[in-house]
mmCIF file of C-alpha atoms and ligand atoms in Angstrom:
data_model
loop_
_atom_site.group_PDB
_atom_site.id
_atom_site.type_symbol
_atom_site.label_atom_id
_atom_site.label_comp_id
_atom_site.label_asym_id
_atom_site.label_seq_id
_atom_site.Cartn_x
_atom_site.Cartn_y
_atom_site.Cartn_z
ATOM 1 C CA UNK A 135 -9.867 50.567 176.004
ATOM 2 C CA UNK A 136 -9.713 49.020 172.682
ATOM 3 C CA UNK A 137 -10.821 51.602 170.648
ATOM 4 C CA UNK A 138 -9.264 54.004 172.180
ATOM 5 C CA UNK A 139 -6.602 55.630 169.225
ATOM 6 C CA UNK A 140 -4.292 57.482 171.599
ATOM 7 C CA UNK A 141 -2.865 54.249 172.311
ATOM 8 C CA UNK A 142 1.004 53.110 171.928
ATOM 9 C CA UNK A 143 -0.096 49.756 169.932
ATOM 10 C CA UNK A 144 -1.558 52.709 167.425
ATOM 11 C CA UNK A 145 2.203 53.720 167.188
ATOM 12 C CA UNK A 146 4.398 51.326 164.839
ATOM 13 C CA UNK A 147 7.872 51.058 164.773
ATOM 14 C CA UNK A 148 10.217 53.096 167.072
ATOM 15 C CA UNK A 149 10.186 50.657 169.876
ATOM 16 C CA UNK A 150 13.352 52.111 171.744
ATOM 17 C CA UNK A 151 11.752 55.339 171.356
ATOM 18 C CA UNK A 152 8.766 54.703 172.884
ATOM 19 C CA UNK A 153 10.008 52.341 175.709
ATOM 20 C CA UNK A 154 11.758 55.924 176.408
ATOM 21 C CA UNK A 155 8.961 57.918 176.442
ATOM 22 C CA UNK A 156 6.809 55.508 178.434
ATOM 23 C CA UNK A 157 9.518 55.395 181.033
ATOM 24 C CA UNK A 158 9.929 59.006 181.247
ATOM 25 C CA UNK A 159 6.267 59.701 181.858
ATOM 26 C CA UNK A 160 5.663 57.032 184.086
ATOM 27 C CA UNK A 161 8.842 58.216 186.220
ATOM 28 C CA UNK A 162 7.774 61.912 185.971
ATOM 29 C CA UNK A 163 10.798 63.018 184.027
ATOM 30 C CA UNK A 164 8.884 63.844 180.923
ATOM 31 C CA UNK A 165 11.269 66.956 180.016
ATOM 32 C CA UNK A 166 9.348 70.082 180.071
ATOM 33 C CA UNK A 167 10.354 71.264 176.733
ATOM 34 C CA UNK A 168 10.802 68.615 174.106
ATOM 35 C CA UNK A 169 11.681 68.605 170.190
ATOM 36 C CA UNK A 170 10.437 65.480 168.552
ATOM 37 C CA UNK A 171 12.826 65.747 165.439
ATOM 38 C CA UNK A 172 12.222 62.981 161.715
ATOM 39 C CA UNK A 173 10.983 63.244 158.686
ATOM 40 C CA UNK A 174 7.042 63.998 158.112
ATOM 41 C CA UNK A 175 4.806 60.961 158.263
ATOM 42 C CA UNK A 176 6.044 58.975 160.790
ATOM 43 C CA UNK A 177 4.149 59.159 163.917
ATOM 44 C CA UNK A 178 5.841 62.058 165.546
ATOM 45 C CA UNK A 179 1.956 63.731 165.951
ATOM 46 C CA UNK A 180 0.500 60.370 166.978
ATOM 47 C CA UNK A 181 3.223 59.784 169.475
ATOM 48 C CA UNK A 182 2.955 63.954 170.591
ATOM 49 C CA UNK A 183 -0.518 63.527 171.224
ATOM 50 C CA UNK A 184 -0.244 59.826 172.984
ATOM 51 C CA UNK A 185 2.541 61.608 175.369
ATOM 52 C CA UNK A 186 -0.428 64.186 176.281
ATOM 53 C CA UNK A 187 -3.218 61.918 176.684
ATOM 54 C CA UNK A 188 -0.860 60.120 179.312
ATOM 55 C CA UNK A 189 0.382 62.924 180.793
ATOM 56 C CA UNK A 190 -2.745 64.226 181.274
ATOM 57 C CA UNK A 191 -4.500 61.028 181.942
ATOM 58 C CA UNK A 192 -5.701 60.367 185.754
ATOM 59 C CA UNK A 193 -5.104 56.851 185.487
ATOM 60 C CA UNK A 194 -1.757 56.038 183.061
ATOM 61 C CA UNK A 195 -0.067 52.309 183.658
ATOM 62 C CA UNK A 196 3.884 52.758 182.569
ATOM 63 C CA UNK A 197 3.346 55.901 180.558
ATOM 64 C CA UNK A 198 -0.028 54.213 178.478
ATOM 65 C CA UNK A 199 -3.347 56.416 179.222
ATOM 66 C CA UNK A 200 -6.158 54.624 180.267
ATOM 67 C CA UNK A 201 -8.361 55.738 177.608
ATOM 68 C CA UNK A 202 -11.185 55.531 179.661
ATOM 69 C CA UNK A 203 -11.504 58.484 182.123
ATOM 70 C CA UNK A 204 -12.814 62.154 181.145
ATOM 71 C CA UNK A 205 -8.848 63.602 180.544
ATOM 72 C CA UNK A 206 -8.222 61.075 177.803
ATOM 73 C CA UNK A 207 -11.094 61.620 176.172
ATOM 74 C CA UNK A 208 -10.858 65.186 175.866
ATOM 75 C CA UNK A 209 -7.325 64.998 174.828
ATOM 76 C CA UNK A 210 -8.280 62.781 172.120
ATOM 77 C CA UNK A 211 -11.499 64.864 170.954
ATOM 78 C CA UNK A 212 -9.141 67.857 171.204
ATOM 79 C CA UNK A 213 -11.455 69.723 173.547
ATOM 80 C CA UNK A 214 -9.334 69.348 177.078
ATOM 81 C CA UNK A 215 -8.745 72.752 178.311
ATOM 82 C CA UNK A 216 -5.612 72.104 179.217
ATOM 83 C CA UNK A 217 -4.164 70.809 176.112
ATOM 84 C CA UNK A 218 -3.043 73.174 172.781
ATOM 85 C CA UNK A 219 -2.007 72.440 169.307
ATOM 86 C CA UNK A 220 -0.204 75.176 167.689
ATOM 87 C CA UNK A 221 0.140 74.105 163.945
ATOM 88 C CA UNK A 222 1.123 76.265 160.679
ATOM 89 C CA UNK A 223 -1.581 78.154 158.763
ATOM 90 C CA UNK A 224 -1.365 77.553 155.720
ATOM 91 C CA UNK A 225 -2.511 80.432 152.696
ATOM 92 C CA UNK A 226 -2.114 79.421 148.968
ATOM 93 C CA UNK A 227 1.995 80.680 148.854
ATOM 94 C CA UNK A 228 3.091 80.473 152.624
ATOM 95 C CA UNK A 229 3.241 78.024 155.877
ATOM 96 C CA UNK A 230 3.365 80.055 158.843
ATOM 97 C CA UNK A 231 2.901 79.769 162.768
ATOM 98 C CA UNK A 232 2.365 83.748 163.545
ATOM 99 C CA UNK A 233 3.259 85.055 166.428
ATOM 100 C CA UNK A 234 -0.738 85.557 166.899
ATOM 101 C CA UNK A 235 -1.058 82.216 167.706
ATOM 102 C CA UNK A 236 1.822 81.957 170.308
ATOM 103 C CA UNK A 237 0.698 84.572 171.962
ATOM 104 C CA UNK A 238 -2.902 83.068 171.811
ATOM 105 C CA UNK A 239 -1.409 79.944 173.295
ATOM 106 C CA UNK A 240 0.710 82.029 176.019
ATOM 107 C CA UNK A 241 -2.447 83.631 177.390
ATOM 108 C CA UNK A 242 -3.943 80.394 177.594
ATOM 109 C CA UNK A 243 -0.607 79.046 179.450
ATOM 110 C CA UNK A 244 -0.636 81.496 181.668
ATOM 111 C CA UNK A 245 -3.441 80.759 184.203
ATOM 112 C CA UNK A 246 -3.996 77.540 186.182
ATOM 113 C CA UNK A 247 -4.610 74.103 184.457
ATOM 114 C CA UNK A 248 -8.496 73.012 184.847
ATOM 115 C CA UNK A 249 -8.717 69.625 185.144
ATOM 116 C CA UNK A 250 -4.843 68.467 185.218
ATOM 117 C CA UNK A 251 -2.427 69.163 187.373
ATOM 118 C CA UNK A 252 -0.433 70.087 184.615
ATOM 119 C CA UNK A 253 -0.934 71.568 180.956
ATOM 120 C CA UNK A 254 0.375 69.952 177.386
ATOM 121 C CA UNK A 255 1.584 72.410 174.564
ATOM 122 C CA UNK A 256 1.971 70.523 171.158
ATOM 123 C CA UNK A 257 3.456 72.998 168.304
ATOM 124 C CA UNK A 258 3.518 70.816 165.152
ATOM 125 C CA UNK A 259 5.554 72.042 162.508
ATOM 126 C CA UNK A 260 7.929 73.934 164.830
ATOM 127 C CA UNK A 261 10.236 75.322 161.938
ATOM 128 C CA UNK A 262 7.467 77.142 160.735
ATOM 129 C CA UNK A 263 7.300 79.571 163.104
ATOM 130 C CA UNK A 264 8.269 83.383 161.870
ATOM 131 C CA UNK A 265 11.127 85.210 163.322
ATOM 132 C CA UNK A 266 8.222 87.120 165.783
ATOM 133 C CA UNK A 267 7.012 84.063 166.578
ATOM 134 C CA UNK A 268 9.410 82.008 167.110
ATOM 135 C CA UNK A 269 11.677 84.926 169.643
ATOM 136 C CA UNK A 270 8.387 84.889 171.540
ATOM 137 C CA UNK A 271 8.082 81.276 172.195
ATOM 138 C CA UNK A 272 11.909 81.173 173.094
ATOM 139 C CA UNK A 273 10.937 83.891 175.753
ATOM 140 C CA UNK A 274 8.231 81.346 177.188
ATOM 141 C CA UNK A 275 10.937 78.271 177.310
ATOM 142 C CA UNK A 276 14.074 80.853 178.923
ATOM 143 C CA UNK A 277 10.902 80.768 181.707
ATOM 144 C CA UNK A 278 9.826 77.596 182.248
ATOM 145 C CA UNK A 279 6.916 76.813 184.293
ATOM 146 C CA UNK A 280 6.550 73.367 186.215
ATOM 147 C CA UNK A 281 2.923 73.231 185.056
ATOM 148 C CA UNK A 282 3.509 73.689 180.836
ATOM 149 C CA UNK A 283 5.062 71.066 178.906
ATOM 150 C CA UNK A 284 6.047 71.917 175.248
ATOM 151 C CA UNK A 285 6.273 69.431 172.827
ATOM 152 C CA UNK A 286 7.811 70.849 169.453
ATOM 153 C CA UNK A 287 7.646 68.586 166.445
ATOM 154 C CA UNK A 288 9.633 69.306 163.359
ATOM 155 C CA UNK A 289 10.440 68.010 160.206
ATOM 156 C CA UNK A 290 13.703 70.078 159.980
ATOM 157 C CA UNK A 291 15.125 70.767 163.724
ATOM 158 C CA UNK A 292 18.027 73.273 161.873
ATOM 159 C CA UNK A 293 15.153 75.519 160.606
ATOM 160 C CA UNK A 294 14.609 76.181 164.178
ATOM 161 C CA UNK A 295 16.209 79.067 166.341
ATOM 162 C CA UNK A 296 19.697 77.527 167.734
ATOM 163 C CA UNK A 297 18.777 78.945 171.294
ATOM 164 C CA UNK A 298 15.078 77.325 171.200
ATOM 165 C CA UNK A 299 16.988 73.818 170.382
ATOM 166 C CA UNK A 300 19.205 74.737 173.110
ATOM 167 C CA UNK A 301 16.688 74.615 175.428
ATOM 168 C CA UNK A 302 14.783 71.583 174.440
ATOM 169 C CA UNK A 303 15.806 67.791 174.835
ATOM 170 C CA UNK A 304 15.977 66.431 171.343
ATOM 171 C CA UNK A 305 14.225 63.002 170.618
ATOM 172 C CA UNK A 306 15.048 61.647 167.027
ATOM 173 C CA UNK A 307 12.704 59.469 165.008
ATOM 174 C CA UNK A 308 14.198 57.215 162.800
ATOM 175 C CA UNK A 309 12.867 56.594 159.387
ATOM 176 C CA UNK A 310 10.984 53.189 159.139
ATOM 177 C CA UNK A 311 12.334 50.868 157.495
ATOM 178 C CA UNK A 312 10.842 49.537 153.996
ATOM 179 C CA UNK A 313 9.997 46.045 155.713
ATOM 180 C CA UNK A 314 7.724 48.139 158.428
ATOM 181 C CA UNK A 315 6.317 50.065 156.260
ATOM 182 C CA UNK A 316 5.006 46.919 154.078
ATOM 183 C CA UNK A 317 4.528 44.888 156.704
ATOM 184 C CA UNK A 318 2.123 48.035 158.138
ATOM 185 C CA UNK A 319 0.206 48.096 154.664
ATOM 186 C CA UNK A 320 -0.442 44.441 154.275
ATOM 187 C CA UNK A 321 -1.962 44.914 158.003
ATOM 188 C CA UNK A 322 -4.224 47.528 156.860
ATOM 189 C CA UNK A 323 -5.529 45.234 154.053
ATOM 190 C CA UNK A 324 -3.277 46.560 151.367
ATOM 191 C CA UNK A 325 -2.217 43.824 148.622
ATOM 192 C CA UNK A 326 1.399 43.030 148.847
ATOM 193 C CA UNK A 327 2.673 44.039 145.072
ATOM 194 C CA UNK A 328 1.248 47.213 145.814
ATOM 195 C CA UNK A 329 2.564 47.549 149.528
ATOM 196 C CA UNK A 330 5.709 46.060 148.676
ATOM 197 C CA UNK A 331 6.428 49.080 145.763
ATOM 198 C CA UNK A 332 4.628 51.769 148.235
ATOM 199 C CA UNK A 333 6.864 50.646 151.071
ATOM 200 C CA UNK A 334 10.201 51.841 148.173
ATOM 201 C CA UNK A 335 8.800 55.144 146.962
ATOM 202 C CA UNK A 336 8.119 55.786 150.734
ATOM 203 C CA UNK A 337 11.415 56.519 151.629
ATOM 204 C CA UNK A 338 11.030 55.555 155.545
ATOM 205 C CA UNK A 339 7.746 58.105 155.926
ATOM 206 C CA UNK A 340 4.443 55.721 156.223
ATOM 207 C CA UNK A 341 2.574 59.166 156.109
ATOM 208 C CA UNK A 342 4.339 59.713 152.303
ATOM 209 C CA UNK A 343 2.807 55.699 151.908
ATOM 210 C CA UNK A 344 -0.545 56.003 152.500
ATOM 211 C CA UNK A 345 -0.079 59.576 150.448
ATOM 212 C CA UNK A 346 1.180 57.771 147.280
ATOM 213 C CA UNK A 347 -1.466 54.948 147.840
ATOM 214 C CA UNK A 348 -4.070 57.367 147.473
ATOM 215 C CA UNK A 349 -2.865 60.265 145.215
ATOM 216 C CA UNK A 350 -1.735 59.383 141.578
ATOM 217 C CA UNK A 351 2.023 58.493 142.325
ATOM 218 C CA UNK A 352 2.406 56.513 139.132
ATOM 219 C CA UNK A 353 1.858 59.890 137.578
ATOM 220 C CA UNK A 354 3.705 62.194 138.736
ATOM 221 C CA UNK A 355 6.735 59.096 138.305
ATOM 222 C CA UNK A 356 5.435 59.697 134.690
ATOM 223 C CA UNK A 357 5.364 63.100 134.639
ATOM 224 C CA UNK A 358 8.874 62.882 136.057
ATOM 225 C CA UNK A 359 10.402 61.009 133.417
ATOM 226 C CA UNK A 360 8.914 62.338 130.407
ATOM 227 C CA UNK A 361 9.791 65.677 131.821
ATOM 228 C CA UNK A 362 13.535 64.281 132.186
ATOM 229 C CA UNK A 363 13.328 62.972 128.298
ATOM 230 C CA UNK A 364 12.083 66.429 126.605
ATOM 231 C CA UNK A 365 14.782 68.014 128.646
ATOM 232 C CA UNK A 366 17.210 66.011 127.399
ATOM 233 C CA UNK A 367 15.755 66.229 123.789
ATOM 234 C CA UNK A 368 16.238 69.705 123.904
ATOM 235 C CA UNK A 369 12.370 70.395 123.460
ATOM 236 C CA UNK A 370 11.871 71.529 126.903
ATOM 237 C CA UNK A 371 11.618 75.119 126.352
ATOM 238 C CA UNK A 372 10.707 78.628 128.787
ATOM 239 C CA UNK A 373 7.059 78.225 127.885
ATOM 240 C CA UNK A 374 7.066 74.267 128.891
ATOM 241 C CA UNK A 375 8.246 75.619 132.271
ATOM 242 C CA UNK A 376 5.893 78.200 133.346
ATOM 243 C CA UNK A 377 3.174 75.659 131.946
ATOM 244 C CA UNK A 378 4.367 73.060 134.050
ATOM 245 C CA UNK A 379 4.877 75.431 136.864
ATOM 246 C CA UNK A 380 1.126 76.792 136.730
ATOM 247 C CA UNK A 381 0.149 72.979 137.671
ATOM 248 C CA UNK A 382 2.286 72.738 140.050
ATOM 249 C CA UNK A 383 0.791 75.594 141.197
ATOM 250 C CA UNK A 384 -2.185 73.509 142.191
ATOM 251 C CA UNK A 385 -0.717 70.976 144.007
ATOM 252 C CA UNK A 386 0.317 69.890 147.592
ATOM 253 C CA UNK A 387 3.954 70.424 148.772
ATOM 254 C CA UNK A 388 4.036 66.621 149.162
ATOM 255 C CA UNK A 389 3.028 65.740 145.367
ATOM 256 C CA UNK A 390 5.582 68.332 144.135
ATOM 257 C CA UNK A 391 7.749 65.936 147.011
ATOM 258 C CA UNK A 392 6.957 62.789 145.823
ATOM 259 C CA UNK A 393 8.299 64.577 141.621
ATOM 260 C CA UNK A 394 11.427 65.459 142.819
ATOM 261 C CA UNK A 395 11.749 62.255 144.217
ATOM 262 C CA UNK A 396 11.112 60.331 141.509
ATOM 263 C CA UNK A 397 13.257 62.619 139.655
ATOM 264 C CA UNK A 398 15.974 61.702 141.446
ATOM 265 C CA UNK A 399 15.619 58.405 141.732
ATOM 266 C CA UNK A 400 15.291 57.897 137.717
ATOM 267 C CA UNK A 401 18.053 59.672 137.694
ATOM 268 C CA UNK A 402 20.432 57.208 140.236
ATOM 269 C CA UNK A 403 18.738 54.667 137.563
ATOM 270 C CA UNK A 404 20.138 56.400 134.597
ATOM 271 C CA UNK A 405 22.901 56.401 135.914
ATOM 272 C CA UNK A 406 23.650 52.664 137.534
ATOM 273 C CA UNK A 407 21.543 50.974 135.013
ATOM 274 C CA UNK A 408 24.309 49.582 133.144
ATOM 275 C CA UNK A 409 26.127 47.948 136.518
ATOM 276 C CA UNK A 410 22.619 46.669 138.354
ATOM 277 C CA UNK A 411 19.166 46.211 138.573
ATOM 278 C CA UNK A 412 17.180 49.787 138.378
ATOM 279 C CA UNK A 413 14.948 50.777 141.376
ATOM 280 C CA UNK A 414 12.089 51.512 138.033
ATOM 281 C CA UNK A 415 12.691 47.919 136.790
ATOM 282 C CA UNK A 416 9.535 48.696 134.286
ATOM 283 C CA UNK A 417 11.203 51.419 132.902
ATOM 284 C CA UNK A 418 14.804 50.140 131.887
ATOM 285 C CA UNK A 419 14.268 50.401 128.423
ATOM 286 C CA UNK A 420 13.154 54.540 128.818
ATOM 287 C CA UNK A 421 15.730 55.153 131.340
ATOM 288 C CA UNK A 422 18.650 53.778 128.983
ATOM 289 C CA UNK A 423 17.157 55.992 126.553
ATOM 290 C CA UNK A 424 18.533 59.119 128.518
ATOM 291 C CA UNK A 425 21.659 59.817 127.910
ATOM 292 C CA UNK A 426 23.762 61.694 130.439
ATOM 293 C CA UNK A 427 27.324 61.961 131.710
ATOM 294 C CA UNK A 428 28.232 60.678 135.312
ATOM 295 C CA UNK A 429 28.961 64.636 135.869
ATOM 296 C CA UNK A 430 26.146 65.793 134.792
ATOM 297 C CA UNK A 431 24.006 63.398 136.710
ATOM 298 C CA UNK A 432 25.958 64.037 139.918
ATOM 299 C CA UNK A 433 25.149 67.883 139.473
ATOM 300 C CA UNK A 434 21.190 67.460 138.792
ATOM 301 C CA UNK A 435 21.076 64.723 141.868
ATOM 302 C CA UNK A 436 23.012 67.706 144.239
ATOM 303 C CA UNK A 437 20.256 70.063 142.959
ATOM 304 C CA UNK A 438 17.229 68.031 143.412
ATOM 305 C CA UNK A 439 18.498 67.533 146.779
ATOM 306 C CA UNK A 440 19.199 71.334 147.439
ATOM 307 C CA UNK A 441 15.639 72.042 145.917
ATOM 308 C CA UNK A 442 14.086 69.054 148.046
ATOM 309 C CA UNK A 443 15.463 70.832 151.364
ATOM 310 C CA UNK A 444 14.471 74.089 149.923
ATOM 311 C CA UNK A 445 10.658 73.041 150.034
ATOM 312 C CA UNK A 446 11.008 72.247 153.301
ATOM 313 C CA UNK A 447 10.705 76.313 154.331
ATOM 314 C CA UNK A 448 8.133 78.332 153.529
ATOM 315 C CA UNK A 449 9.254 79.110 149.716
ATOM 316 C CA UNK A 450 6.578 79.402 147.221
ATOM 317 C CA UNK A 451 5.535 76.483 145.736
ATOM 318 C CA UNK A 452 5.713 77.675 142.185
ATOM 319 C CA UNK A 453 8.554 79.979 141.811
ATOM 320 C CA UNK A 454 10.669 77.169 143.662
ATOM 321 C CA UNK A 455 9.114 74.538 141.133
ATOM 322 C CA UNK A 456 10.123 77.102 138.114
ATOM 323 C CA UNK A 457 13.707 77.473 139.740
ATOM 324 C CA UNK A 458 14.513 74.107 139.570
ATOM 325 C CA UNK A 459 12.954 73.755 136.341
ATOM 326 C CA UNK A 460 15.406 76.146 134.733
ATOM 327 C CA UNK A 461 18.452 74.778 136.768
ATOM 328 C CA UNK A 462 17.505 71.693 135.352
ATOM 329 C CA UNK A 463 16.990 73.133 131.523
ATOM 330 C CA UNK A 464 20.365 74.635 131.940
ATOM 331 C CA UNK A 465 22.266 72.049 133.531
ATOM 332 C CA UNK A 466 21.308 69.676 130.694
ATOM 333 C CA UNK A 467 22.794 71.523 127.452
HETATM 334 ZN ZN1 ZN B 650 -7.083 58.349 181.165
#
């Protein structure tokens, strides 16, 4: 069916990946408890919820459901009674998967499938389940049933419980390369200057791509460095961080992503600029305006990267953008 968007031509990139998947559920060896471990925004969802459709489908060719009959059409309107998402909710300062919605999902588990022979469990965002939560899910996986298969996607596969990993089958998604990623954005009618830059910034996530497209990355890049240059006028006082911090307040995890990022990478400009071309070739003039030591750049790079893994957990948005603020106010004098 060629509309049908649980397809595997929907899925770019990650050919060897696939061709494993497609084998496994076509041979029945699809593992009964699977982590699919990358970065956000690079299928791992798209390919969770193909795996369903096929393993639920009545009709699959090589691991590809046929899109047509009543199981793949369910799965894809989310309404198949034997398939569950389990995903975080999210409140204004947390991410959570509570231990409510495992055990909502267990109950459901526990009878019959309806209309499958078997029953598809996708918990998206795996890391975020609480301690409760995630002890009771490890109960369900330390007793496996032939009919549930679990497929946990996560972002960061060490912010899950050692003994759930233990009992999964790992799958790693690679980040896309830059060329993909372009080539991806020129096929969805995206100019090529403009897919071509995105397809940097990305960083190997075509999610954080189509993000930047449509939020105001050229911004926050802005915000970035003239954040970088009061600091390092010594202007950037207490007050400037709480202000900045209340916006920050308002924004998504990924924006306050996509700032650290650009942080750093002005930074690794500041710093090379003299021996090669800067990856913020419009800014070279700015960027050999900042002055820093090699040591001190080193430090705030290791910090934007501890800060970048930090917002990977559930740590409040603000008070982690304030942190960093400060450990970057301090670093710098
Ligand atoms: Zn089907």
């Amino acid at each position: 069916m060629e509309n049908f968007k649980l397809s595997w031509a929907n899925l770019f990139g990650h050919a060897a990946t696939v061709n494993l998947l497609k084998k496994n559920i076509a041979e029945g060896t699809f593992p009964h408890a699977v982590i699919f471990s990358g970065i956000e925004g690079i299928g791992k969802r798209l390919a969770a919820e193909i795996c369903a459709a096929a393993l639920l489908c009545e009709n699959p060719t090589d691991g590809e459901p046929c899109g047509a009959c009543e199981n793949c059409h369910q799965v894809a309107a989310k309404s198949h009674p034997d398939f569950f998402i389990v995903e975080p909710e999210d409140t204004k300062t947390t991410r959570n998967i509570k231990i409510g919605q495992i055990r909502e999902m267990q109950s459901q588990a526990s009878l019959s499938p309806i209309n499958s022979s078997r029953r598809v469990v996708i918990i998206d965002g795996a890391e975020f389940m609480n301690v409760a939560a995630a002890n009771s899910m490890l109960k369900t996986l330390e007793e496996p049933t032939s009919q549930t298969i679990f497929i946990l996607l996560t972002a960061n596969r060490s912010g899950l419980l050692m003994t759930i990993r233990s009992r999964c089958r790992t799958i790693n998604f690679a980040k896309l390369s830059p060329a993909e990623i372009r080539d991806e954005l020129i096929r969805r009618d995206i100019d090529e200057a403009t897919a071509q830059s995105l397809s940097i910034i990305a960083n190997g996530s075509f999610g954080r791509a189509l993000a930047l497209k449509d939020s105001d990355s050229a911004q926050v890049r802005e915000l970035a460095l003239s954040t970088l240059e009061k600091i390092f006028r010594e202007e950037f006082t207490s007050e400037d961080i709480f202000k900045l911090g209340e916006d920050i307040d308002k924004w998504s995890r990924e924006k306050f992503s996509d700032f650290l990022t650009h942080l750093q990478k002005i930074l690794r400009d500041a710093w090379t600029i003299e021996i090669s071309a800067p990856i913020n070739s419009d800014l070279s003039e700015r960027l050999r305006g900042l002055k820093i030591s090699e040591r001190k750049i080193f430090s705030l790079i290791e910090t934007g990267t501890l800060f970048h893994k930090r917002l990977k957990t559930n740590a409040n948005l603000r008070l982690l953008a304030e942190a960093y603020l400060f450990r970057l106010h301090e670093m710098t004098r």
